[in-house]
Tab-separated table of N, CA, C and O in Angstrom:
chain	number	residue	atom	x	y	z
A	1	GLU	N	-6.601	-16.651	8.403
A	1	GLU	CA	-5.768	-17.662	8.807
A	1	GLU	C	-4.521	-16.300	9.062
A	1	GLU	O	-4.302	-15.677	8.180
A	2	ILE	N	-3.499	-16.867	9.884
A	2	ILE	CA	-2.450	-15.519	10.714
A	2	ILE	C	-1.452	-15.848	9.267
A	2	ILE	O	-1.060	-17.212	8.593
A	3	GLY	N	-1.192	-14.432	8.754
A	3	GLY	CA	-0.144	-14.742	7.892
A	3	GLY	C	-0.654	-14.914	6.338
A	3	GLY	O	0.349	-15.079	5.429
A	4	ARG	N	-1.894	-14.665	5.963
A	4	ARG	CA	-2.347	-15.363	4.958
A	4	ARG	C	-3.382	-13.820	4.565
A	4	ARG	O	-4.020	-13.828	5.196
A	5	ALA	N	-3.331	-13.317	3.216
A	5	ALA	CA	-3.542	-12.362	2.701
A	5	ALA	C	-4.932	-12.601	1.773
A	5	ALA	O	-4.873	-13.543	1.443
A	6	GLU	N	-5.608	-11.144	1.948
A	6	GLU	CA	-6.621	-11.891	1.246
A	6	GLU	C	-6.762	-10.498	0.181
A	6	GLU	O	-6.691	-9.201	0.312
A	7	ILE	N	-6.803	-10.903	-1.472
A	7	ILE	CA	-6.686	-10.454	-2.585
A	7	ILE	C	-8.337	-9.757	-2.457
A	7	ILE	O	-9.052	-10.930	-3.051
A	8	VAL	N	-8.522	-8.688	-2.430
A	8	VAL	CA	-9.922	-8.216	-2.287
A	8	VAL	C	-10.346	-8.028	-3.666
A	8	VAL	O	-11.607	-8.450	-4.489
A	9	CYS	N	-9.350	-7.478	-4.822
A	9	CYS	CA	-9.562	-7.196	-6.268
A	9	CYS	C	-8.356	-7.629	-6.820
A	9	CYS	O	-7.208	-7.201	-6.551
A	10	ASP	N	-8.461	-7.952	-8.325
A	10	ASP	CA	-6.983	-7.687	-9.085
A	10	ASP	C	-7.027	-6.797	-10.304
A	10	ASP	O	-8.132	-6.358	-10.575
A	11	GLY	N	-5.711	-6.411	-10.383
A	11	GLY	CA	-5.477	-5.780	-11.680
A	11	GLY	C	-4.134	-5.762	-11.920
A	11	GLY	O	-3.459	-6.927	-11.509
A	12	ALA	N	-3.703	-5.248	-12.857
A	12	ALA	CA	-2.244	-5.117	-13.272
A	12	ALA	C	-1.559	-3.833	-13.309
A	12	ALA	O	-0.011	-3.928	-13.485
A	13	ASP	N	-2.162	-2.842	-13.341
A	13	ASP	CA	-1.386	-1.884	-13.200
A	13	ASP	C	-0.766	-1.175	-11.727
A	13	ASP	O	0.547	-0.516	-11.521
A	14	ALA	N	-1.215	-1.544	-10.968
A	14	ALA	CA	-0.460	-1.352	-9.774
A	14	ALA	C	-1.520	-2.276	-8.421
A	14	ALA	O	-2.422	-2.747	-8.573
A	15	THR	N	-0.747	-2.728	-7.712
A	15	THR	CA	-1.207	-3.140	-6.489
A	15	THR	C	-1.001	-2.364	-5.089
A	15	THR	O	0.102	-1.909	-4.707
A	16	ILE	N	-2.081	-2.057	-4.015
A	16	ILE	CA	-2.266	-1.437	-3.060
A	16	ILE	C	-1.931	-2.327	-2.013
A	16	ILE	O	-2.723	-3.746	-1.858
A	17	LEU	N	-0.896	-3.055	-1.181
A	17	LEU	CA	-0.711	-3.465	0.176
A	17	LEU	C	-1.049	-2.967	1.528
A	17	LEU	O	-0.420	-1.752	1.803
A	18	VAL	N	-2.114	-3.213	2.312
A	18	VAL	CA	-2.750	-2.432	3.307
A	18	VAL	C	-2.780	-3.387	4.494
A	18	VAL	O	-3.202	-4.779	4.053
A	19	TYR	N	-2.817	-2.715	5.421
A	19	TYR	CA	-3.627	-3.992	6.492
A	19	TYR	C	-4.123	-2.560	7.316
A	19	TYR	O	-3.986	-1.434	7.654
A	20	GLY	N	-5.296	-2.958	8.475
A	20	GLY	CA	-5.638	-1.962	9.670
A	20	GLY	C	-6.594	-0.984	8.875
A	20	GLY	O	-7.325	-1.348	8.164
A	21	MET	N	-6.771	0.069	9.932
A	21	MET	CA	-7.532	1.212	9.429
A	21	MET	C	-7.833	1.649	8.439
A	21	MET	O	-8.827	2.346	7.507
A	22	LEU	N	-6.310	1.524	7.159
A	22	LEU	CA	-6.559	2.368	6.367
A	22	LEU	C	-7.014	1.366	5.087
A	22	LEU	O	-7.243	2.079	3.795
A	23	PHE	N	-7.560	0.349	5.507
A	23	PHE	CA	-8.276	-0.369	4.152
A	23	PHE	C	-9.096	-0.012	3.721
A	23	PHE	O	-9.369	0.008	2.286
A	24	GLY	N	-9.989	0.693	4.524
A	24	GLY	CA	-10.977	1.554	3.792
A	24	GLY	C	-10.727	2.668	2.841
A	24	GLY	O	-11.229	3.236	1.588
A	25	GLN	N	-9.898	3.696	3.112
A	25	GLN	CA	-9.149	4.251	2.551
A	25	GLN	C	-8.690	3.749	1.134
A	25	GLN	O	-8.649	4.598	-0.173
A	26	ALA	N	-8.089	2.737	0.799
A	26	ALA	CA	-7.572	1.736	0.155
A	26	ALA	C	-8.359	1.827	-0.705
A	26	ALA	O	-8.507	1.390	-2.284
A	27	TRP	N	-9.456	0.866	-0.758
A	27	TRP	CA	-10.756	0.246	-1.487
A	27	TRP	C	-11.207	1.656	-1.860
A	27	TRP	O	-11.562	1.776	-3.102
A	28	GLN	N	-11.384	3.154	-1.215
A	28	GLN	CA	-11.811	3.824	-2.038
A	28	GLN	C	-10.783	4.703	-3.199
A	28	GLN	O	-10.941	4.848	-4.512
A	29	ALA	N	-9.559	4.467	-2.645
A	29	ALA	CA	-8.615	4.757	-3.920
A	29	ALA	C	-8.875	4.059	-5.396
A	29	ALA	O	-8.412	4.453	-6.378
A	30	VAL	N	-8.906	2.466	-4.788
A	30	VAL	CA	-9.152	1.874	-6.010
A	30	VAL	C	-10.510	2.112	-6.895
A	30	VAL	O	-10.431	2.333	-8.240
A	31	GLN	N	-11.588	2.586	-6.435
A	31	GLN	CA	-12.230	3.314	-6.914
A	31	GLN	C	-12.446	4.383	-7.931
A	31	GLN	O	-12.865	3.990	-8.750
A	32	HIS	N	-11.618	5.454	-7.238
A	32	HIS	CA	-11.149	6.540	-7.698
A	32	HIS	C	-10.031	5.987	-9.000
A	32	HIS	O	-10.285	6.378	-10.252
A	33	LEU	N	-9.607	5.098	-8.954
A	33	LEU	CA	-8.776	4.770	-10.091
A	33	LEU	C	-9.206	3.736	-11.202
A	33	LEU	O	-8.727	4.114	-12.244
A	34	GLN	N	-10.270	3.053	-10.842
A	34	GLN	CA	-10.721	2.352	-11.750
A	34	GLN	C	-11.616	2.819	-12.871
A	34	GLN	O	-11.548	3.246	-13.550
A	35	ALA	N	-12.035	4.451	-12.201
A	35	ALA	CA	-12.696	5.249	-13.091
A	35	ALA	C	-12.053	6.211	-13.935
A	35	ALA	O	-12.484	6.368	-14.521
A	36	ALA	N	-10.934	5.874	-13.473
A	36	ALA	CA	-10.137	6.490	-14.532
A	36	ALA	C	-9.223	5.535	-15.483
A	36	ALA	O	-8.250	5.887	-16.157
A	37	GLY	N	-9.944	4.458	-15.475
A	37	GLY	CA	-9.141	3.427	-16.405
A	37	GLY	C	-7.853	2.570	-16.172
A	37	GLY	O	-7.449	1.924	-16.780
A	38	ARG	N	-7.685	2.496	-14.893
A	38	ARG	CA	-6.843	1.967	-14.137
A	38	ARG	C	-7.163	0.568	-13.381
A	38	ARG	O	-8.425	0.626	-12.897
A	39	THR	N	-6.387	-0.370	-13.396
A	39	THR	CA	-7.393	-1.727	-12.756
A	39	THR	C	-5.551	-2.007	-11.554
A	39	THR	O	-4.640	-1.943	-12.057
A	40	VAL	N	-6.375	-2.235	-10.618
A	40	VAL	CA	-5.798	-2.442	-9.521
A	40	VAL	C	-5.922	-3.476	-8.579
A	40	VAL	O	-7.269	-3.916	-8.354
A	41	ARG	N	-4.835	-4.541	-8.253
A	41	ARG	CA	-4.919	-5.144	-7.217
A	41	ARG	C	-4.935	-4.509	-5.681
A	41	ARG	O	-4.284	-4.032	-5.341
A	42	LEU	N	-6.208	-5.194	-4.974
A	42	LEU	CA	-5.872	-4.512	-3.453
A	42	LEU	C	-5.823	-5.962	-2.707
A	42	LEU	O	-6.398	-6.733	-2.884
A	43	VAL	N	-4.758	-5.684	-1.851
A	43	VAL	CA	-4.321	-6.915	-1.279
A	43	VAL	C	-4.405	-6.443	0.586
A	43	VAL	O	-3.661	-5.490	1.198
A	44	ASN	N	-5.553	-7.214	1.156
A	44	ASN	CA	-5.310	-6.614	2.659
A	44	ASN	C	-4.747	-7.697	3.021
A	44	ASN	O	-4.939	-9.007	3.482
A	45	LEU	N	-3.554	-7.243	3.717
A	45	LEU	CA	-2.479	-8.045	4.918
A	45	LEU	C	-2.951	-9.114	5.801
A	45	LEU	O	-2.423	-9.924	5.976
A	46	ARG	N	-3.614	-8.129	6.003
A	46	ARG	CA	-4.566	-8.782	7.866
A	46	ARG	C	-3.284	-8.501	8.727
A	46	ARG	O	-3.386	-8.246	9.992
A	47	THR	N	-2.033	-9.304	8.444
A	47	THR	CA	-0.914	-9.071	9.677
A	47	THR	C	0.257	-8.862	8.806
A	47	THR	O	0.540	-9.069	7.091
A	48	VAL	N	1.386	-8.166	9.376
A	48	VAL	CA	2.124	-8.001	8.741
A	48	VAL	C	3.584	-8.631	9.489
A	48	VAL	O	4.641	-8.741	8.232
A	49	LYS	N	3.626	-9.460	10.193
A	49	LYS	CA	4.819	-10.640	11.167
A	49	LYS	C	3.598	-11.361	11.295
A	49	LYS	O	2.909	-11.469	12.440
A	50	PRO	N	3.546	-12.277	10.331
A	50	PRO	CA	4.491	-13.039	9.494
A	50	PRO	C	3.555	-12.251	8.265
A	50	PRO	O	2.724	-12.151	8.272
A	51	ILE	N	4.656	-11.697	7.266
A	51	ILE	CA	3.682	-11.424	5.960
A	51	ILE	C	3.346	-12.741	4.933
A	51	ILE	O	4.023	-13.606	5.052
A	52	ASP	N	2.711	-12.250	4.377
A	52	ASP	CA	2.373	-13.360	3.314
A	52	ASP	C	2.963	-12.950	1.487
A	52	ASP	O	3.108	-12.415	1.181
A	53	GLU	N	4.440	-13.615	1.799
A	53	GLU	CA	5.859	-13.242	1.092
A	53	GLU	C	5.198	-13.882	-0.353
A	53	GLU	O	5.606	-13.037	-1.137
A	54	GLU	N	4.530	-15.296	-0.574
A	54	GLU	CA	3.579	-15.502	-1.559
A	54	GLU	C	3.126	-14.729	-1.960
A	54	GLU	O	3.289	-14.461	-3.765
A	55	THR	N	2.047	-13.577	-1.866
A	55	THR	CA	1.143	-12.828	-2.056
A	55	THR	C	2.134	-11.445	-2.645
A	55	THR	O	1.848	-10.923	-3.582
A	56	VAL	N	2.812	-11.117	-1.853
A	56	VAL	CA	3.683	-9.602	-2.111
A	56	VAL	C	4.550	-9.958	-3.308
A	56	VAL	O	4.474	-8.991	-4.206
A	57	ILE	N	5.212	-11.179	-3.312
A	57	ILE	CA	5.884	-11.556	-4.463
A	57	ILE	C	5.020	-12.142	-5.725
A	57	ILE	O	5.768	-11.268	-6.813
A	58	ALA	N	4.181	-12.257	-5.645
A	58	ALA	CA	3.034	-12.340	-6.782
A	58	ALA	C	2.967	-11.224	-7.723
A	58	ALA	O	2.938	-10.518	-8.716
A	59	ALA	N	2.666	-10.284	-6.549
A	59	ALA	CA	2.187	-8.768	-6.793
A	59	ALA	C	3.376	-7.870	-7.403
A	59	ALA	O	2.871	-7.122	-8.744
A	60	ALA	N	4.518	-7.780	-6.833
A	60	ALA	CA	5.642	-7.351	-7.681
A	60	ALA	C	6.040	-8.198	-8.932
A	60	ALA	O	6.531	-7.456	-9.803
A	61	LEU	N	5.633	-9.460	-8.892
A	61	LEU	CA	5.752	-9.719	-10.421
A	61	LEU	C	4.702	-9.617	-11.507
A	61	LEU	O	4.908	-9.571	-12.805
A	62	GLU	N	3.540	-8.938	-11.090
A	62	GLU	CA	2.262	-9.465	-11.973
A	62	GLU	C	1.733	-8.097	-12.141
A	62	GLU	O	0.994	-7.906	-12.876
A	63	THR	N	2.152	-6.890	-11.684
A	63	THR	CA	1.687	-5.490	-11.877
A	63	THR	C	3.049	-4.721	-11.451
A	63	THR	O	4.055	-4.819	-11.625
A	64	SER	N	2.482	-3.900	-12.206
A	64	SER	CA	3.380	-2.653	-12.533
A	64	SER	C	4.378	-1.923	-11.295
A	64	SER	O	5.088	-1.313	-11.458
A	65	LEU	N	3.340	-1.852	-10.226
A	65	LEU	CA	3.599	-1.001	-9.246
A	65	LEU	C	3.128	-1.198	-7.915
A	65	LEU	O	2.043	-1.490	-7.943
A	66	LEU	N	4.397	-1.857	-6.727
A	66	LEU	CA	3.607	-2.008	-5.483
A	66	LEU	C	3.620	-0.305	-4.637
A	66	LEU	O	4.118	0.134	-4.573
A	67	VAL	N	2.466	-0.647	-3.866
A	67	VAL	CA	2.200	0.852	-3.101
A	67	VAL	C	1.603	0.455	-1.890
A	67	VAL	O	1.045	-0.765	-1.610
A	68	THR	N	2.517	0.574	-0.858
A	68	THR	CA	2.513	0.186	0.567
A	68	THR	C	1.804	1.513	1.347
A	68	THR	O	2.244	2.342	1.154
A	69	LEU	N	0.604	1.115	2.122
A	69	LEU	CA	0.049	2.012	2.338
A	69	LEU	C	-0.525	1.925	4.196
A	69	LEU	O	-0.844	0.787	4.597
A	70	GLU	N	0.290	2.514	4.832
A	70	GLU	CA	0.140	2.415	6.358
A	70	GLU	C	0.248	3.425	7.087
A	70	GLU	O	0.774	4.554	6.561
A	71	ASP	N	-0.646	3.552	8.457
A	71	ASP	CA	-0.591	4.458	9.489
A	71	ASP	C	0.768	4.387	10.228
A	71	ASP	O	0.630	4.146	11.418
A	72	HIS	N	1.966	4.129	9.730
A	72	HIS	CA	3.133	4.164	10.913
A	72	HIS	C	4.132	4.498	9.562
A	72	HIS	O	3.910	5.263	8.700
A	73	PHE	N	5.010	4.451	10.959
A	73	PHE	CA	6.339	5.502	10.200
A	73	PHE	C	7.090	4.825	8.774
A	73	PHE	O	6.960	3.537	8.802
A	74	LEU	N	7.333	5.559	7.524
A	74	LEU	CA	8.132	5.175	6.899
A	74	LEU	C	9.206	4.093	7.397
A	74	LEU	O	8.836	2.644	6.559
A	75	THR	N	9.853	4.254	8.043
A	75	THR	CA	11.036	2.972	8.370
A	75	THR	C	10.024	1.997	9.749
A	75	THR	O	9.768	2.482	10.485
A	76	GLY	N	10.449	1.096	9.341
A	76	GLY	CA	10.192	0.201	10.257
A	76	GLY	C	9.086	-0.772	10.261
A	76	GLY	O	8.549	-1.075	11.256
A	77	GLY	N	8.209	-0.478	9.313
A	77	GLY	CA	6.489	-1.060	9.330
A	77	GLY	C	6.552	-1.962	7.875
A	77	GLY	O	7.519	-2.491	7.262
A	78	LEU	N	5.556	-1.597	7.274
A	78	LEU	CA	4.818	-2.505	5.895
A	78	LEU	C	6.104	-2.013	4.622
A	78	LEU	O	6.572	-3.057	4.503
A	79	TYR	N	6.539	-0.776	4.860
A	79	TYR	CA	7.116	-0.481	3.747
A	79	TYR	C	8.780	-0.977	3.596
A	79	TYR	O	9.347	-2.160	2.778
A	80	SER	N	9.298	-1.528	4.889
A	80	SER	CA	10.403	-1.696	5.298
A	80	SER	C	10.491	-3.564	5.074
A	80	SER	O	11.194	-4.164	4.864
A	81	ILE	N	9.539	-3.936	5.648
A	81	ILE	CA	8.913	-5.411	5.465
A	81	ILE	C	9.344	-5.719	4.185
A	81	ILE	O	9.324	-6.777	3.730
A	82	VAL	N	8.292	-4.980	3.306
A	82	VAL	CA	7.919	-5.643	1.890
A	82	VAL	C	8.971	-5.067	1.228
A	82	VAL	O	9.637	-5.976	0.444
A	83	SER	N	10.280	-4.050	1.504
A	83	SER	CA	11.632	-4.557	0.721
A	83	SER	C	12.471	-5.212	0.952
A	83	SER	O	13.339	-5.575	0.159
A	84	GLU	N	12.598	-5.447	2.389
A	84	GLU	CA	13.350	-6.871	2.804
A	84	GLU	C	12.583	-8.234	2.134
A	84	GLU	O	13.834	-9.040	1.844
A	85	THR	N	11.637	-8.356	2.144
A	85	THR	CA	11.140	-9.453	1.487
A	85	THR	C	11.425	-9.005	-0.069
A	85	THR	O	12.167	-10.140	-0.558
A	86	LEU	N	11.584	-8.241	-0.876
A	86	LEU	CA	11.908	-8.193	-1.993
A	86	LEU	C	13.704	-8.357	-2.369
A	86	LEU	O	14.192	-8.923	-3.502
A	87	LEU	N	14.236	-7.891	-1.256
A	87	LEU	CA	15.693	-7.873	-1.533
A	87	LEU	C	16.007	-9.443	-1.365
A	87	LEU	O	16.914	-9.934	-2.352
A	88	ARG	N	15.386	-10.066	-0.483
A	88	ARG	CA	15.625	-11.554	-0.346
A	88	ARG	C	15.358	-12.060	-1.190
A	88	ARG	O	15.970	-13.010	-1.533
A	89	TYR	N	14.114	-11.941	-2.219
A	89	TYR	CA	14.080	-12.430	-3.692
A	89	TYR	C	14.843	-12.104	-4.685
A	89	TYR	O	14.250	-12.522	-5.849
A	90	ARG	N	15.596	-11.123	-4.540
A	90	ARG	CA	16.355	-10.381	-5.243
A	90	ARG	C	15.545	-9.753	-6.486
A	90	ARG	O	16.022	-10.109	-7.632
A	91	LEU	N	14.491	-9.369	-6.184
A	91	LEU	CA	13.675	-8.510	-6.999
A	91	LEU	C	13.770	-7.044	-6.965
A	91	LEU	O	13.908	-6.170	-5.608
A	92	ALA	N	13.667	-6.256	-7.952
A	92	ALA	CA	14.366	-4.827	-7.952
A	92	ALA	C	12.959	-4.461	-8.844
A	92	ALA	O	12.641	-4.423	-10.140
A	93	VAL	N	11.838	-3.766	-8.242
A	93	VAL	CA	10.645	-3.764	-8.570
A	93	VAL	C	10.096	-2.242	-8.203
A	93	VAL	O	10.603	-1.771	-6.932
A	94	PRO	N	9.313	-1.110	-8.743
A	94	PRO	CA	8.867	0.309	-8.535
A	94	PRO	C	8.040	-0.057	-7.053
A	94	PRO	O	7.216	-1.138	-7.217
A	95	VAL	N	8.471	0.643	-6.168
A	95	VAL	CA	7.185	0.608	-4.646
A	95	VAL	C	7.401	1.907	-4.625
A	95	VAL	O	8.642	3.046	-4.456
A	96	LEU	N	5.933	2.689	-4.227
A	96	LEU	CA	5.536	3.823	-3.824
A	96	LEU	C	5.093	3.900	-2.310
A	96	LEU	O	4.088	2.927	-2.383
A	97	PRO	N	5.956	4.340	-1.496
A	97	PRO	CA	5.371	3.817	-0.041
A	97	PRO	C	4.818	5.147	0.490
A	97	PRO	O	5.172	6.269	-0.093
A	98	ILE	N	3.170	4.884	0.998
A	98	ILE	CA	2.788	5.992	1.357
A	98	ILE	C	2.409	5.387	2.905
A	98	ILE	O	2.097	4.918	3.601
A	99	ALA	N	3.285	6.585	3.832
A	99	ALA	CA	3.509	6.307	5.036
A	99	ALA	C	3.469	7.818	5.805
A	99	ALA	O	3.590	8.580	4.913
A	100	LEU	N	3.700	7.681	7.391
A	100	LEU	CA	3.761	8.936	7.851
A	100	LEU	C	5.412	9.501	7.839
A	100	LEU	O	6.141	8.598	7.690
A	101	PRO	N	5.685	10.492	7.614
A	101	PRO	CA	7.387	10.558	7.212
A	101	PRO	C	7.847	10.558	8.977
A	101	PRO	O	7.070	10.331	9.878
A	102	ASP	N	8.967	11.161	8.946
A	102	ASP	CA	9.662	10.580	10.591
A	102	ASP	C	9.121	12.038	11.443
A	102	ASP	O	10.073	12.328	12.246
A	103	ARG	N	7.738	12.223	11.387
A	103	ARG	CA	7.022	12.920	12.595
A	103	ARG	C	6.078	12.303	13.303
A	103	ARG	O	4.863	11.851	11.981
A	104	TRP	N	5.431	12.914	14.071
A	104	TRP	CA	4.289	12.439	14.649
A	104	TRP	C	2.763	13.163	13.743
A	104	TRP	O	3.312	14.424	13.599
A	105	PHE	N	1.866	13.141	13.457
A	105	PHE	CA	0.738	13.571	12.866
A	105	PHE	C	0.292	14.338	13.872
A	105	PHE	O	0.247	14.403	15.106
A	106	LYS	N	-0.310	15.819	13.449
A	106	LYS	CA	-0.876	16.850	14.379
A	106	LYS	C	-2.122	16.363	14.956
A	106	LYS	O	-3.336	15.841	14.077
A	107	PRO	N	-2.603	15.878	15.982
A	107	PRO	CA	-3.815	15.751	17.059
A	107	PRO	C	-4.951	16.472	15.887
A	107	PRO	O	-4.896	17.554	16.138
A	108	ALA	N	-6.044	15.491	15.820
A	108	ALA	CA	-6.967	15.978	15.448
A	108	ALA	C	-7.899	15.050	15.286
A	108	ALA	O	-7.955	13.732	15.688
A	109	LEU	N	-9.117	15.339	14.545
A	109	LEU	CA	-10.543	13.611	14.455
A	109	LEU	C	-9.919	13.107	13.320
A	109	LEU	O	-9.358	14.029	12.180
A	110	LEU	N	-10.320	12.099	13.100
A	110	LEU	CA	-9.560	11.179	12.300
A	110	LEU	C	-9.871	11.926	10.854
A	110	LEU	O	-8.878	11.514	10.117
A	111	PRO	N	-10.810	11.903	10.240
A	111	PRO	CA	-11.058	12.614	8.617
A	111	PRO	C	-9.686	13.920	8.577
A	111	PRO	O	-9.373	13.764	7.589
A	112	ALA	N	-9.739	15.007	9.618
A	112	ALA	CA	-8.798	15.620	9.557
A	112	ALA	C	-7.503	15.239	9.406
A	112	ALA	O	-6.677	15.784	8.655
A	113	VAL	N	-7.352	14.048	10.220
A	113	VAL	CA	-5.853	13.823	9.991
A	113	VAL	C	-5.436	12.689	9.317
A	113	VAL	O	-4.593	13.010	8.437
A	114	LEU	N	-6.508	12.336	8.432
A	114	LEU	CA	-6.541	11.448	7.297
A	114	LEU	C	-6.155	12.590	5.983
A	114	LEU	O	-5.049	12.266	5.128
A	115	ALA	N	-6.495	13.384	6.039
A	115	ALA	CA	-6.656	14.444	4.824
A	115	ALA	C	-5.174	15.159	5.151
A	115	ALA	O	-4.457	15.239	4.212
A	116	GLN	N	-4.783	15.132	6.590
A	116	GLN	CA	-3.218	16.217	6.597
A	116	GLN	C	-2.583	15.291	6.172
A	116	GLN	O	-1.230	15.865	5.523
A	117	GLU	N	-2.406	13.969	6.392
A	117	GLU	CA	-1.432	13.359	6.283
A	117	GLU	C	-1.584	12.465	4.826
A	117	GLU	O	-0.570	11.408	4.544
A	118	SER	N	-2.638	13.135	3.691
A	118	SER	CA	-2.900	12.309	2.428
A	118	SER	C	-3.065	10.744	2.602
A	118	SER	O	-2.920	10.073	1.611
A	119	PHE	N	-3.874	10.560	3.716
A	119	PHE	CA	-4.389	9.031	3.641
A	119	PHE	C	-6.278	9.221	3.362
A	119	PHE	O	-6.443	7.714	3.709
A	120	THR	N	-6.299	9.814	2.563
A	120	THR	CA	-7.738	9.754	1.980
A	120	THR	C	-7.900	8.970	0.713
A	120	THR	O	-6.716	9.188	-0.383
A	121	GLY	N	-9.225	8.521	0.238
A	121	GLY	CA	-8.652	7.605	-0.846
A	121	GLY	C	-7.976	8.403	-2.014
A	121	GLY	O	-7.522	7.884	-2.797
A	122	PRO	N	-9.395	9.662	-2.318
A	122	PRO	CA	-8.685	10.401	-3.252
A	122	PRO	C	-7.326	10.582	-3.351
A	122	PRO	O	-6.794	10.845	-4.568
A	123	LEU	N	-6.666	11.311	-2.387
A	123	LEU	CA	-5.079	11.349	-2.342
A	123	LEU	C	-4.541	10.466	-2.607
A	123	LEU	O	-3.309	10.422	-3.249
A	124	ILE	N	-4.797	8.825	-2.211
A	124	ILE	CA	-4.187	7.857	-2.465
A	124	ILE	C	-3.592	7.877	-3.762
A	124	ILE	O	-2.987	7.358	-4.256
A	125	ALA	N	-4.963	7.697	-4.647
A	125	ALA	CA	-5.481	7.444	-5.488
A	125	ALA	C	-4.517	8.520	-6.707
A	125	ALA	O	-3.707	7.942	-7.663
A	126	GLU	N	-4.674	9.926	-6.419
A	126	GLU	CA	-4.097	10.616	-6.864
A	126	GLU	C	-2.315	10.475	-7.202
A	126	GLU	O	-1.208	10.635	-7.990
A	127	ALA	N	-1.765	10.297	-5.756
A	127	ALA	CA	-0.354	9.809	-5.788
A	127	ALA	C	0.132	8.801	-6.356
A	127	ALA	O	0.820	8.592	-7.312
A	128	ILE	N	-0.880	7.719	-6.560
A	128	ILE	CA	-0.923	6.193	-7.523
A	128	ILE	C	-0.643	6.760	-8.809
A	128	ILE	O	0.129	6.231	-9.780
A	129	GLN	N	-1.573	7.545	-9.519
A	129	GLN	CA	-1.782	7.871	-10.774
A	129	GLN	C	-0.341	8.816	-11.087
A	129	GLN	O	0.231	8.477	-11.787
A	130	THR	N	0.127	9.831	-10.086
A	130	THR	CA	0.966	10.550	-10.667
A	130	THR	C	2.456	9.707	-10.551
A	130	THR	O	3.218	9.961	-11.763
A	131	CYS	N	2.611	8.776	-9.867
A	131	CYS	CA	3.895	7.828	-10.249
A	131	CYS	C	3.771	6.715	-11.323
A	131	CYS	O	4.309	6.626	-11.936
A	132	LEU	N	2.532	6.081	-11.412
A	132	LEU	CA	1.933	5.600	-13.115
A	132	LEU	C	2.362	6.356	-13.687
A	132	LEU	O	2.967	6.078	-15.518
A	133	ARG	N	2.405	7.360	-14.121
A	133	ARG	CA	2.175	8.670	-15.138
A	133	ARG	C	3.588	8.964	-15.759
A	133	ARG	O	4.191	8.796	-16.642
A	134	GLY	N	4.528	8.566	-14.431
A	134	GLY	CA	5.989	9.522	-14.644
A	134	GLY	C	6.423	7.953	-15.154
A	134	GLY	O	7.484	8.165	-15.215
A	135	ARG	N	6.116	6.759	-14.599
A	135	ARG	CA	6.579	5.200	-15.234
A	135	ARG	C	6.246	5.148	-16.817
A	135	ARG	O	6.511	4.286	-17.646
A	136	ASN	N	5.039	6.083	-17.316
A	136	ASN	CA	4.985	6.008	-18.758
A	136	ASN	C	5.573	6.658	-19.590
A	136	ASN	O	5.957	7.492	-19.306
């Protein structure tokens, strides 16, 4: 159903919000985090317009950290949509955006681009672990 997210697994330490081609990398990140003793909710948003506000708000209230993961610029994509949603509901929660900085990536084969932009499962997991450790 358009606008309905799929909760792939549940956890309380963090929620990874993802859509599209980075889903596989998000799944790998979850595996790494679980191996490190973290519980992670993985949400496949499927669509960002419309976004499943109910699922986003529940994740914000029920987990310690929201992570937006997208192969898009930081501005104008999933991070912006989630931020606007949180603001509309007057929620101030920690959000870790993982996205392209304000520049295009260097063309290469997909595995090289993923590594260069820190979009691999292990690098995503490392960024989340670092953020969670900084909150403790």
